[in-house]
Every structure is written in structure tokens, then in C-alpha cells.
Coordinates of N, CA, C and O and ligand atoms in Angstrom, one line a residue:
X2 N 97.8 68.8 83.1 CA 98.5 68.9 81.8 C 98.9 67.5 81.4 O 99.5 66.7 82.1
X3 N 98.5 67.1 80.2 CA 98.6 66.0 79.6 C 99.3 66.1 78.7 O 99.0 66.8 77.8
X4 N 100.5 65.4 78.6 CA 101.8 65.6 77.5 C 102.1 64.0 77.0 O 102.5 63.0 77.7
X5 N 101.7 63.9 75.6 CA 101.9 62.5 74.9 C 102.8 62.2 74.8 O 103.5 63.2 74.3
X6 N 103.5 61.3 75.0 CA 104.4 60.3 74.5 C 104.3 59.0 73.7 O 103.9 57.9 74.3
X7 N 104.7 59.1 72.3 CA 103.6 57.6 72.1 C 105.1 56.6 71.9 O 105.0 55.4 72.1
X8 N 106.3 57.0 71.5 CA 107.0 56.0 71.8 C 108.5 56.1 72.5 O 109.2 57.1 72.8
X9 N 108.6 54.8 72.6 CA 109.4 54.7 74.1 C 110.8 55.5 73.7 O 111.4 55.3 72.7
X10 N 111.1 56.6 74.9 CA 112.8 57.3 74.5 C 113.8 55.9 74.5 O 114.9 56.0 73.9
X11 N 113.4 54.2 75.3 CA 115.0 53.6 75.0 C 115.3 52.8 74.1 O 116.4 52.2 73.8
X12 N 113.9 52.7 73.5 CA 114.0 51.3 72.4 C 113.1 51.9 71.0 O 113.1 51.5 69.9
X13 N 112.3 53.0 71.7 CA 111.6 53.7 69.9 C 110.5 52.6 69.8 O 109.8 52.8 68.8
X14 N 110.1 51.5 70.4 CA 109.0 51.0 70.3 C 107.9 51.8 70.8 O 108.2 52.5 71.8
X15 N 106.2 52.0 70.2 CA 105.5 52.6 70.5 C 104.7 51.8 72.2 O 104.5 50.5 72.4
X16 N 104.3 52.9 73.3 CA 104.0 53.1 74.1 C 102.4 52.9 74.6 O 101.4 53.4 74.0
X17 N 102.2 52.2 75.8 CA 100.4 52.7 75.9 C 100.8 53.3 77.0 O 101.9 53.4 77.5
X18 N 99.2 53.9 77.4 CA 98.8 54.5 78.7 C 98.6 53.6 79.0 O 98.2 52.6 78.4
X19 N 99.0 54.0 80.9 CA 98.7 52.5 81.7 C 99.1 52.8 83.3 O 100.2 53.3 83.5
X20 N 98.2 52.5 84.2 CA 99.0 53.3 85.2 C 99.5 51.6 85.6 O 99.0 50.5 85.4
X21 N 100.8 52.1 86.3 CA 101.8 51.3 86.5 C 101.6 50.7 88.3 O 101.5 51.3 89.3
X22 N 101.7 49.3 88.1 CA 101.6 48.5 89.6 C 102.1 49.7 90.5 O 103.2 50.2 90.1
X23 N 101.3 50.4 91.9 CA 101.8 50.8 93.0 C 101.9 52.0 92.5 O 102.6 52.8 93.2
X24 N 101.4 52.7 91.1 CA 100.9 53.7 90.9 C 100.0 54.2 91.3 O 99.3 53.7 92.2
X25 N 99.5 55.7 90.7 CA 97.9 55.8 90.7 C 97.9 56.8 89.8 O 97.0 57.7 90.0
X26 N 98.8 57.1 88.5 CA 98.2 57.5 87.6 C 99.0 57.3 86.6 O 100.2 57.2 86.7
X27 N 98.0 57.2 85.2 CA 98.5 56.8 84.1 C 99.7 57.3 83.3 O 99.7 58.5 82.9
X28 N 100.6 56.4 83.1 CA 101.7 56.8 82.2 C 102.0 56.5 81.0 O 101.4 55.6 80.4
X29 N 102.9 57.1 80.5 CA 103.3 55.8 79.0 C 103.8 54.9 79.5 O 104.6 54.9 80.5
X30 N 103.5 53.9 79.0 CA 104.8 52.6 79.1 C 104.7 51.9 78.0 O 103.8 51.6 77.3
X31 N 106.4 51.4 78.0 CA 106.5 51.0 76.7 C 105.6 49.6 77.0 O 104.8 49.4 77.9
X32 N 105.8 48.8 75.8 CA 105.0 47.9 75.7 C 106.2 46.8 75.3 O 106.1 45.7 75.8
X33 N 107.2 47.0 74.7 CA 108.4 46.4 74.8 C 109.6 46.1 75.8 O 110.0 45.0 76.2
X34 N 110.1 47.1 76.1 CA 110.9 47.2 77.1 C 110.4 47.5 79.1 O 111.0 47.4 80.2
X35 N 109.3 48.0 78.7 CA 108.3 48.3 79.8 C 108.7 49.3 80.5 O 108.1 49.6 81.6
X36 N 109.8 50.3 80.1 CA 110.4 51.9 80.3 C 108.8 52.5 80.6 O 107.8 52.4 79.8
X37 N 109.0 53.0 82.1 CA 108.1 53.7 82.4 C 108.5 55.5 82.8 O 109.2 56.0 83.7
X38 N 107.5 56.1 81.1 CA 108.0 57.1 81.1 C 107.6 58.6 81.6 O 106.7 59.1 80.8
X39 N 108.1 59.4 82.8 CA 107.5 59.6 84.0 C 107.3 61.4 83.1 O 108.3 61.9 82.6
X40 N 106.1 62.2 83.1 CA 106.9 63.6 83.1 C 106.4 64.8 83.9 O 105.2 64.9 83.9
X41 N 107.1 65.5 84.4 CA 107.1 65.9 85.8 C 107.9 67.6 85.3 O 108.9 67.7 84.6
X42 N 107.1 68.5 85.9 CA 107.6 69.9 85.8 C 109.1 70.4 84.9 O 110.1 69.8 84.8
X43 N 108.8 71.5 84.6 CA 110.0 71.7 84.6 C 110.3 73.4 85.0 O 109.5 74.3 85.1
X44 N 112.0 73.5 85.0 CA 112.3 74.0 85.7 C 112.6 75.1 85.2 O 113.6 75.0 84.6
X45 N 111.9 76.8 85.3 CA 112.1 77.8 84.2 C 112.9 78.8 85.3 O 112.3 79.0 86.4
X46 N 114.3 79.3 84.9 CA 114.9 80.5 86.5 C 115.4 81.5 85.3 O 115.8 81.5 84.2
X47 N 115.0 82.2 86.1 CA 115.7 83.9 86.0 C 115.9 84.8 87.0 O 115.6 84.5 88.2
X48 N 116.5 85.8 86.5 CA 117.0 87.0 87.4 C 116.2 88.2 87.5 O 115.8 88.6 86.4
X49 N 115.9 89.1 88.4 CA 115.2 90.3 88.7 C 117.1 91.2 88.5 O 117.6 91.6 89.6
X50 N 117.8 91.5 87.6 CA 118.8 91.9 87.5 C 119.1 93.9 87.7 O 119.3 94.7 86.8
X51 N 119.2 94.2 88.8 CA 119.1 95.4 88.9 C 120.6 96.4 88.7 O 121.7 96.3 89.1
X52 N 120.2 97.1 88.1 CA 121.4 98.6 88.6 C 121.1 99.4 88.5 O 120.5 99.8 87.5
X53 N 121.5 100.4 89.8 CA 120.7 101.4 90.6 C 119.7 101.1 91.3 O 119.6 100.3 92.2
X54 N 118.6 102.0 90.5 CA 116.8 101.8 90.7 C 116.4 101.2 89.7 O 115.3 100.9 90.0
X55 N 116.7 100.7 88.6 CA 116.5 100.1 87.6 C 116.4 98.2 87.3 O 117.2 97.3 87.7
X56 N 115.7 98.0 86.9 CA 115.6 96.8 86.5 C 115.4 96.1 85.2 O 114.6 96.4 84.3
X57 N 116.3 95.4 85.2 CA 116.6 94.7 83.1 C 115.5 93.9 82.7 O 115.2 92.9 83.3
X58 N 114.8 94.3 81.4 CA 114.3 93.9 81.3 C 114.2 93.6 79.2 O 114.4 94.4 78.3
X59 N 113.8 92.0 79.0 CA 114.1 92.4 77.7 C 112.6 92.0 76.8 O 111.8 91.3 77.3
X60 N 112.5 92.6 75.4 CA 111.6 92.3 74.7 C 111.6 91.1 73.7 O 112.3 91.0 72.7
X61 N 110.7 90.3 74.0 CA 111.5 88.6 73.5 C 111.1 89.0 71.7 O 110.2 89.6 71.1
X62 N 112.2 88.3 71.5 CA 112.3 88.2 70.3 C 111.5 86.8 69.5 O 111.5 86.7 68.3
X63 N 110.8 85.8 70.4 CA 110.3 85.0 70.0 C 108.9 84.0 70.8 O 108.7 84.1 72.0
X64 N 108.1 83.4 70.1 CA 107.0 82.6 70.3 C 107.4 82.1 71.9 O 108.6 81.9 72.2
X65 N 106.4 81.9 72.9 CA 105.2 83.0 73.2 C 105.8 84.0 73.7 O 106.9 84.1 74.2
X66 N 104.6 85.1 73.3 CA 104.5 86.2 73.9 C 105.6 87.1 73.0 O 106.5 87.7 73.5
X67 N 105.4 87.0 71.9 CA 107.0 87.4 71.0 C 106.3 89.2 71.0 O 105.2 89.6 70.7
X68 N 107.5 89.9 71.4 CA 106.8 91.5 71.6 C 106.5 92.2 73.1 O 106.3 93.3 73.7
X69 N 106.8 90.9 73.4 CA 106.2 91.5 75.4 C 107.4 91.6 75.6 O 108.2 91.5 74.7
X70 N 107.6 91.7 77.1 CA 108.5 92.2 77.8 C 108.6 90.8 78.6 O 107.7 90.0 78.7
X71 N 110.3 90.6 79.3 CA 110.2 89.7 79.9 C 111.4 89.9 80.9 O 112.3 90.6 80.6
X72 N 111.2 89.2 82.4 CA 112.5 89.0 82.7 C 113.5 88.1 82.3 O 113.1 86.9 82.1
X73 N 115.0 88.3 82.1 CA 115.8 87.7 81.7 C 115.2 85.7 82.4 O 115.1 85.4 83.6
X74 N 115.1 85.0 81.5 CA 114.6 83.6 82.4 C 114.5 82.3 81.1 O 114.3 82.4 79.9
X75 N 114.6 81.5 81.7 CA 114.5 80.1 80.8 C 115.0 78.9 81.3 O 115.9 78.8 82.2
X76 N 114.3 77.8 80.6 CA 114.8 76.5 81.1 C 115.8 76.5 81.7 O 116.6 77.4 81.5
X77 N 116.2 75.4 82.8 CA 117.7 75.3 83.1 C 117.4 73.9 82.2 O 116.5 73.4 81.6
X78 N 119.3 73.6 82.7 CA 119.3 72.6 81.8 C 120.5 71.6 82.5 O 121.3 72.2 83.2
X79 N 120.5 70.2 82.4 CA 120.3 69.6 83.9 C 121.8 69.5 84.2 O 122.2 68.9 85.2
X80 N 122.9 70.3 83.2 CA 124.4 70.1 84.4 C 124.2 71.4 85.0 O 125.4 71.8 85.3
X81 N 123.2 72.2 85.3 CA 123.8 73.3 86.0 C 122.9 73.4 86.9 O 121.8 72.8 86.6
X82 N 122.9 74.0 88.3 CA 122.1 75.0 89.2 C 121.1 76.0 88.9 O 120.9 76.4 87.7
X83 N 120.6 76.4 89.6 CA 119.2 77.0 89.4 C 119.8 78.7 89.5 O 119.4 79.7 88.8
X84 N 120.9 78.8 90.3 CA 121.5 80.2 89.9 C 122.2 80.2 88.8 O 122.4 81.2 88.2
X85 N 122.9 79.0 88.4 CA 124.0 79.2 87.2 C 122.5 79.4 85.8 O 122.7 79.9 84.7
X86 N 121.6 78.9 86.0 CA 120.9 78.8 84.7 C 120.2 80.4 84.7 O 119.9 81.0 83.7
X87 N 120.2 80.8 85.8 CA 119.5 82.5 86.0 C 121.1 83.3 85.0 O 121.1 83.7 83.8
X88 N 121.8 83.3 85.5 CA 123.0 84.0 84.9 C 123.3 83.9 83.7 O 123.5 84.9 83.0
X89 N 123.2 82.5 83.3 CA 123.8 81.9 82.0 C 122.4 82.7 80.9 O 122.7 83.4 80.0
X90 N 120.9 82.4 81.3 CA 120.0 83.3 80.7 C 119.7 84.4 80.1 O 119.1 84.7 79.1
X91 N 120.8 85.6 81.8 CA 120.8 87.0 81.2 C 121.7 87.3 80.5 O 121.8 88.3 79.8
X92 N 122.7 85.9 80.6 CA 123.9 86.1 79.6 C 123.5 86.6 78.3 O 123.7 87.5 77.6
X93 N 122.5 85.1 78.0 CA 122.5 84.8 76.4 C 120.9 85.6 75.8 O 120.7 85.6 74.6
X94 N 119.9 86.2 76.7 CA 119.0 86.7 76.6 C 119.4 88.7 76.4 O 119.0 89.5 75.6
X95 N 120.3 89.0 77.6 CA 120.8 90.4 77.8 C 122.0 90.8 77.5 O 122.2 92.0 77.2
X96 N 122.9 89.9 77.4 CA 124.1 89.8 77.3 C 125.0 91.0 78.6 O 125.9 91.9 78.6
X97 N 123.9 90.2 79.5 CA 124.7 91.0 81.2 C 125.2 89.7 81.9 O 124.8 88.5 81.7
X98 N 126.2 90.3 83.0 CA 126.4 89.5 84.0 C 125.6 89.9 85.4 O 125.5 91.1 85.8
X99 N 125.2 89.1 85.8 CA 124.6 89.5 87.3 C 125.1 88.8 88.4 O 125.4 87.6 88.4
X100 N 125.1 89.6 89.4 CA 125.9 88.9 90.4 C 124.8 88.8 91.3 O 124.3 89.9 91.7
X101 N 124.1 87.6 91.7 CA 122.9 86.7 92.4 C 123.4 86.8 94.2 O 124.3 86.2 94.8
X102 N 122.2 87.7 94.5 CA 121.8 87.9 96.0 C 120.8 86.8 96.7 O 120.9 86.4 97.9
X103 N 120.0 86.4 95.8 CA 119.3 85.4 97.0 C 118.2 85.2 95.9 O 117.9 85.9 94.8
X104 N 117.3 84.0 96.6 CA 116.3 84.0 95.8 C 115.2 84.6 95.9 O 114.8 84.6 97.1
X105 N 114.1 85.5 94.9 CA 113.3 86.0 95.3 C 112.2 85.6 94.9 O 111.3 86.4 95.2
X106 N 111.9 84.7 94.4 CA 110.5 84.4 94.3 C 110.3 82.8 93.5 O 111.2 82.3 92.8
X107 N 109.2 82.3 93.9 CA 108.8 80.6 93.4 C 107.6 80.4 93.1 O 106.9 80.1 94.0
X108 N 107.1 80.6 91.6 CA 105.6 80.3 91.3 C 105.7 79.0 90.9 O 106.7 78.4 90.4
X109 N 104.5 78.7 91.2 CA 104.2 76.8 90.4 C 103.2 77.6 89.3 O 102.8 78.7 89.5
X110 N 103.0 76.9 88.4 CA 102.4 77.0 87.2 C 101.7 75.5 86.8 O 101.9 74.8 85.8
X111 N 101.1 75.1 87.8 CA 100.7 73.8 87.7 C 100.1 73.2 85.9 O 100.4 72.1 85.5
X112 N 99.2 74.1 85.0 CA 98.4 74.1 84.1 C 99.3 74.0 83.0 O 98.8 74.0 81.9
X113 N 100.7 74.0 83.2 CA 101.6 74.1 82.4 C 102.9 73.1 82.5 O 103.7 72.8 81.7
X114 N 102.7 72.8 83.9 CA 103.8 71.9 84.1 C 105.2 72.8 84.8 O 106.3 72.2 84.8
X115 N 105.1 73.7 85.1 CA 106.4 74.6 85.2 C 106.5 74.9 86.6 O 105.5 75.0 87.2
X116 N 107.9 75.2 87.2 CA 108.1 76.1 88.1 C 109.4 77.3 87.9 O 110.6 77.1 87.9
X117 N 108.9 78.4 88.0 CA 109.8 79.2 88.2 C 109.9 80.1 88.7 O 109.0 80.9 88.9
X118 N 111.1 80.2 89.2 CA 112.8 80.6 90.0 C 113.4 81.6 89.8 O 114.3 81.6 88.9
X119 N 113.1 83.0 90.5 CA 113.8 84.4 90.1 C 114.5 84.5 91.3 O 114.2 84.5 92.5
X120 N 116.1 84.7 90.6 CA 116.7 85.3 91.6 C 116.8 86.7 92.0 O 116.1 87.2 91.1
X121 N 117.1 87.7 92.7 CA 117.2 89.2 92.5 C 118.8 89.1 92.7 O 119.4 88.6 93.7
X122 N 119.6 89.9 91.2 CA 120.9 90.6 91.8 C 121.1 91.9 91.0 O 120.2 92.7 90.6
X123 N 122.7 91.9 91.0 CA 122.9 93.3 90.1 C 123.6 92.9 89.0 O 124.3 92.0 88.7
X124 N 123.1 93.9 88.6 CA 123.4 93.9 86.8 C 125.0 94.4 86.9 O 125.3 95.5 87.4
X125 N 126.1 93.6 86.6 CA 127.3 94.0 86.6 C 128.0 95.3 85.5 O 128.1 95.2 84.3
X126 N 128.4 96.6 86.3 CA 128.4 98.1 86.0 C 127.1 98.5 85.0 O 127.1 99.5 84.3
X127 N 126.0 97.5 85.1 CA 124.9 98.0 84.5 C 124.9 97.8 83.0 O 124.2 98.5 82.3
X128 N 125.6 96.8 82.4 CA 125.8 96.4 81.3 C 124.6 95.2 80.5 O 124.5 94.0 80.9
X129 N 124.0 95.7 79.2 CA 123.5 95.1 78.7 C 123.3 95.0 77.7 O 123.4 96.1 77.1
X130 N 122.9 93.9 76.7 CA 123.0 94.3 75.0 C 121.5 93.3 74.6 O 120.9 92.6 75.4
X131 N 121.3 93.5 73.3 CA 120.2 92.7 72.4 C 120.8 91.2 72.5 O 121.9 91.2 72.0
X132 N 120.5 89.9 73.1 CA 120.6 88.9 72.6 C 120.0 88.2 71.7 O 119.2 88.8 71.0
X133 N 120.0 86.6 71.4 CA 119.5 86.4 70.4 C 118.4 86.3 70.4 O 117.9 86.3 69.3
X134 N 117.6 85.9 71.7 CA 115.9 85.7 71.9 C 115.6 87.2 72.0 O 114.4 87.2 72.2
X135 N 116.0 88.1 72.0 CA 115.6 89.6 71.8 C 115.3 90.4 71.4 O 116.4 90.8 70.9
X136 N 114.6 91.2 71.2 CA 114.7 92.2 70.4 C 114.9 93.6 70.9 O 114.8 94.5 70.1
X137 N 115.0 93.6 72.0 CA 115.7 95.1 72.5 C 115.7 94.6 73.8 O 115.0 93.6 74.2
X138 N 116.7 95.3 74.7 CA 116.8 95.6 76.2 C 116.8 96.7 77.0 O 117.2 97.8 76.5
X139 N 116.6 96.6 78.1 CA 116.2 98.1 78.6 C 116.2 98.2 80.4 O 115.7 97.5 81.2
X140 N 116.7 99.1 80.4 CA 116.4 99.4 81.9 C 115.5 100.4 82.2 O 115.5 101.6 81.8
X141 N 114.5 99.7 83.4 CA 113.2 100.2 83.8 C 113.7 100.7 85.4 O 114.5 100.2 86.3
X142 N 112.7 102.3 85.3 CA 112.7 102.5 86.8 C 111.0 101.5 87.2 O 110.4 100.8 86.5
X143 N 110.8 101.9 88.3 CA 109.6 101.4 88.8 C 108.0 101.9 88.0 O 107.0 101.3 87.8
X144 N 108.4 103.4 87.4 CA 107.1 103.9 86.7 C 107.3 103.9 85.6 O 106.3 104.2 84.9
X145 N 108.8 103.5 85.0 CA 108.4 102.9 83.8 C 108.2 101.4 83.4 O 108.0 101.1 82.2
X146 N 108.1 100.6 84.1 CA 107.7 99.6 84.0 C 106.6 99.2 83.0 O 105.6 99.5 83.7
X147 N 106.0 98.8 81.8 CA 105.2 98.6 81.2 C 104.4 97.6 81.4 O 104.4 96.6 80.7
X148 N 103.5 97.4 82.5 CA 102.9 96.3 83.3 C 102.0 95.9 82.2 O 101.9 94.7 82.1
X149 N 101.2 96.7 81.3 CA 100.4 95.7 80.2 C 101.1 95.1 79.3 O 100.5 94.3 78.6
X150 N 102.6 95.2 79.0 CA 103.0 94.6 78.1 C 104.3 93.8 79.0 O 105.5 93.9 78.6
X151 N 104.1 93.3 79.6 CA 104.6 91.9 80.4 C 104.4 90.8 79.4 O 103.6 90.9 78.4
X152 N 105.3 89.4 79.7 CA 104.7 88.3 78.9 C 104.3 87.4 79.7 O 103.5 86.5 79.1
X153 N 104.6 87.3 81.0 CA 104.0 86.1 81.9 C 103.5 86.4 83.1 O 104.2 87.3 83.6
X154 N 102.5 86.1 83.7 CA 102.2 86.2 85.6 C 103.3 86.1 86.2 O 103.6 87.1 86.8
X155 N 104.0 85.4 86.2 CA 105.2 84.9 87.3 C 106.0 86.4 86.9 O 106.1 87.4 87.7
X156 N 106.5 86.4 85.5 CA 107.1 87.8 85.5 C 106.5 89.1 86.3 O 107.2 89.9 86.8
X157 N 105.3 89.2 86.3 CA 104.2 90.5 86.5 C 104.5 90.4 87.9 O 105.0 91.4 88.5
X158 N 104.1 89.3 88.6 CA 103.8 88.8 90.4 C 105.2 89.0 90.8 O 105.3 89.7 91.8
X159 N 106.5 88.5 90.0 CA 108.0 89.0 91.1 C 108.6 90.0 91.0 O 109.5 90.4 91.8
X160 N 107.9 90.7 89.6 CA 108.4 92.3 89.7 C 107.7 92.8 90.7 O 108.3 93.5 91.6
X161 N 105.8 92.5 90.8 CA 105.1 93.4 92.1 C 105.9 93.2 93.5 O 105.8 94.1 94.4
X162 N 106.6 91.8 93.7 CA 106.8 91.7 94.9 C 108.7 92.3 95.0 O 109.1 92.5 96.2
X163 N 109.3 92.4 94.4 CA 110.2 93.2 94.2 C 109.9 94.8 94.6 O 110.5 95.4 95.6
X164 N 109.1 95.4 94.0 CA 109.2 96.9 94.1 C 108.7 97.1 95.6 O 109.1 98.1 96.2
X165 N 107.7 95.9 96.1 CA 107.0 96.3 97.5 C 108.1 95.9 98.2 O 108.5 97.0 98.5
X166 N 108.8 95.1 98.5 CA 109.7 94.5 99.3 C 111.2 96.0 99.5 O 112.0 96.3 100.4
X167 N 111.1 96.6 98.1 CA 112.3 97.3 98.2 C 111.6 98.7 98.7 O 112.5 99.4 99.2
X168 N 110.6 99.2 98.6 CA 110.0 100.1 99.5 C 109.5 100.2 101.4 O 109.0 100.9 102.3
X169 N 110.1 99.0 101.0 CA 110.2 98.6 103.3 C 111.4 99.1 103.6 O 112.4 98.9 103.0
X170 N 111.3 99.9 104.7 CA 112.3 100.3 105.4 C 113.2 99.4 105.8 O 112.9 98.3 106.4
X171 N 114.4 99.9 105.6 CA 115.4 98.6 106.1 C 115.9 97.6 105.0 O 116.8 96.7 105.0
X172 N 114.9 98.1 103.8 CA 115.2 96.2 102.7 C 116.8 96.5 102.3 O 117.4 97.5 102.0
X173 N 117.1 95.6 102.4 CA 118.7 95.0 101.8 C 118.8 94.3 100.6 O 118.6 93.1 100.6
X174 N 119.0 94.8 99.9 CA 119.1 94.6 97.9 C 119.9 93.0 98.3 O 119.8 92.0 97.6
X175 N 120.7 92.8 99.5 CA 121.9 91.4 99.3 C 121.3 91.0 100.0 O 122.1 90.2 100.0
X176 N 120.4 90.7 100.7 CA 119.1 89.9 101.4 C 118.1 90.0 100.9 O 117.5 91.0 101.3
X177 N 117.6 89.2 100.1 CA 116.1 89.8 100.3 C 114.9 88.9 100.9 O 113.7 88.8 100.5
X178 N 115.8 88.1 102.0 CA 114.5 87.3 102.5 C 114.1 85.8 102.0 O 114.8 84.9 101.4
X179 N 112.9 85.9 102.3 CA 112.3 84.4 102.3 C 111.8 84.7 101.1 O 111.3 85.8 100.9
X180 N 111.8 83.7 100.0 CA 111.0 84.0 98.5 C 109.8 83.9 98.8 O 109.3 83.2 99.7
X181 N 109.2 84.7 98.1 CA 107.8 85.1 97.8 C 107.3 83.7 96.7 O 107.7 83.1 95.7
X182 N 106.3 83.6 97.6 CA 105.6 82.0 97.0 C 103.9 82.5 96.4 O 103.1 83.4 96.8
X183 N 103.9 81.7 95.3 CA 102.9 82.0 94.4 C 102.5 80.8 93.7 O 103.4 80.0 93.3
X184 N 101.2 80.5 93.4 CA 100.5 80.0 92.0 C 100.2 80.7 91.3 O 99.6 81.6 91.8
X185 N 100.2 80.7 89.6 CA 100.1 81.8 88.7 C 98.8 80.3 88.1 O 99.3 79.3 87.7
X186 N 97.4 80.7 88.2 CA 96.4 79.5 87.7 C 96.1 80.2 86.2 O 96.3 81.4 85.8
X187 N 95.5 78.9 85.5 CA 95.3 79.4 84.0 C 93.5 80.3 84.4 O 92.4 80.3 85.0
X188 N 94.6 81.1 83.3 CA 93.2 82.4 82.8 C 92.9 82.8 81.6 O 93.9 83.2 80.9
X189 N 91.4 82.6 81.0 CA 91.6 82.0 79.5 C 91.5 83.6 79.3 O 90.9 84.4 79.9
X190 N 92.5 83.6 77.9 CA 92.9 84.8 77.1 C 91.8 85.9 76.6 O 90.7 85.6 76.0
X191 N 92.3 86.8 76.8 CA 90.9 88.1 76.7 C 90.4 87.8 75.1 O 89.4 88.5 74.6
Ligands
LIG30 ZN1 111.0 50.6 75.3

């Protein structure tokens, strides 16, 4: 993934490609100040937010995927934690509280630049509303789940590994173990 920068974030002078002494791959750099400008993943978390048998799930109200289904999830943003940004999400996406058991799952999304971070908890007394990236919300049992109308892999891959993990004998909704590790690779669109 190749992401332009043509000028520098400290001085606004314009930038070349150039890989940098003791590098080995090309970056912007300013050409003024010589800010070498690095860009590196970022970090998308949400919640698998359950109550009961049910799992929250909302229909985004916006670009990509505007109409699919999604798990509560989005950027973090850098004064908080990777569970405070899952919460603060379902907050402003569901308008639920979840109270966060553990982490359940970690895809890289290399083709994109992304990684993301689902936690699994519970949906606090099962409470949820339309937020503003929304356009409806809903709680799913396991067969209602609408698997063609998902909006992302990572979404699709930590619900599958959710439902399998909670059909083992023994699973504990407040443990759930070692996260489930995944690459979601690009698959050009039907
Ligand atoms: Zn500069």
C-alpha cells in the first residue's frame, strides 16, 4: 500500500521519495527540513458485544460498505487504549455500553494498511440505539446472522470464530482465550 504525501506535515514544504540512509525503503522526505515521513498501519478495534445468545450488530450508515452490517469498530485514536476505543465505538456507533472480557480476535489487513482488534463482551442490560454512523441496530442470534450482508472479512472471520469457540464445551463468555489470529488478503470485487 502506497500512501502519498507530497508535503512535509512540519514546515508544508513539498516532499520527495527517497529511501533514507540505513533505510531500505522509500519514504517522503522533506526536502527542507528533511522530516522523515514514516506511515505505518493503523489501528481499527471493536467489540463482538453480546446479550444473552445475541450479538450487536449495526447497519453503517456510511462509505464503505454503506448498507452492510458491521461490528460495532473504528479507528482508535491515540490518547486512548485499544479497549477504551472498542467501547467508546459501540458507544458512538450503538449507543451501548459493553463491559470487555478479553480479546478475541487480530487480523492484519496488510493491502490496506490496517489491523484490527475485536474485543468480545456484554452488551450492558442489552441496551442499544441508532447512532450516528448508523442506520439501524440489532440483535442477532447465530441464524440470524446475515453473513452475505457483512461489510468486512475481519468482521465475517471474528463472528465465525466467535460462534465456533462458544459451541465448545466448557467456553467461558469471561475468558475467551488466546485471540484468534488472521490475515484477511485482498480479493478483487465480484
Ligand atoms: Zn519539512
Amino acid at each position: 500500500m502506497n500512501q502519498i504525501i507530497r508535503f512535509c506535515m512540519s514546515c508544508g514544504e513539498p516532499t520527495q521519495n527517497r529511501t533514507p540512509d540505513g533505510d531500505n525503503r522509500s519514504r517522503a522526505v522533506c526536502g527542507q527540513c528533511g522530516e522523515i515521513h514514516y506511515v505505518n498501519p493503523k489501528i481499527v478495534a471493536g467489540a463482538v458485544a453480546v446479550h444473552e445468545d445475541r450479538v450487536l450488530l449495526c447497519r453503517r450508515a456510511i462509505e464503505p460498505r454503506k448498507n452492510y452490517w458491521t461490528l460495532p469498530a473504528g479507528f482508535m485514536e491515540t490518547d486512548e487504549t485499544v479497549a477504551e476505543a472498542a467501547q467508546r465505538e459501540t458507544r458512538e456507533e450503538a449507543l451501548g455500553e459493553v463491559r470487555l472480557n478479553g480479546l478475541l480476535s487480530i487480523g492484519d489487513v496488510p493491502h490496506i494498511g490496517q489491523v484490527h482488534m475485536y474485543y468480545l463482551g456484554e452488551l450492558v442490560d442489552g441496551v442499544h440505539g441508532v447512532g450516528i454512523e448508523s442506520l439501524e441496530t440489532r440483535l442477532f442470534t447465530e441464524a440470524e446472522v446475515p453473513w452475505e450482508e457483512l461489510a468486512f472479512r475481519t468482521v465475517t472471520e471474528t463472528l465465525r470464530h466467535y460462534f465456533s469457540l462458544r459451541s465448545r464445551p466448557g467456553f467461558d463468555a469471561t475468558s475467551p482465550g488466546a485471540p484468534y489470529q488472521f490475515t484477511a488478503q485482498w480479493k478483487p470485487a465480484k
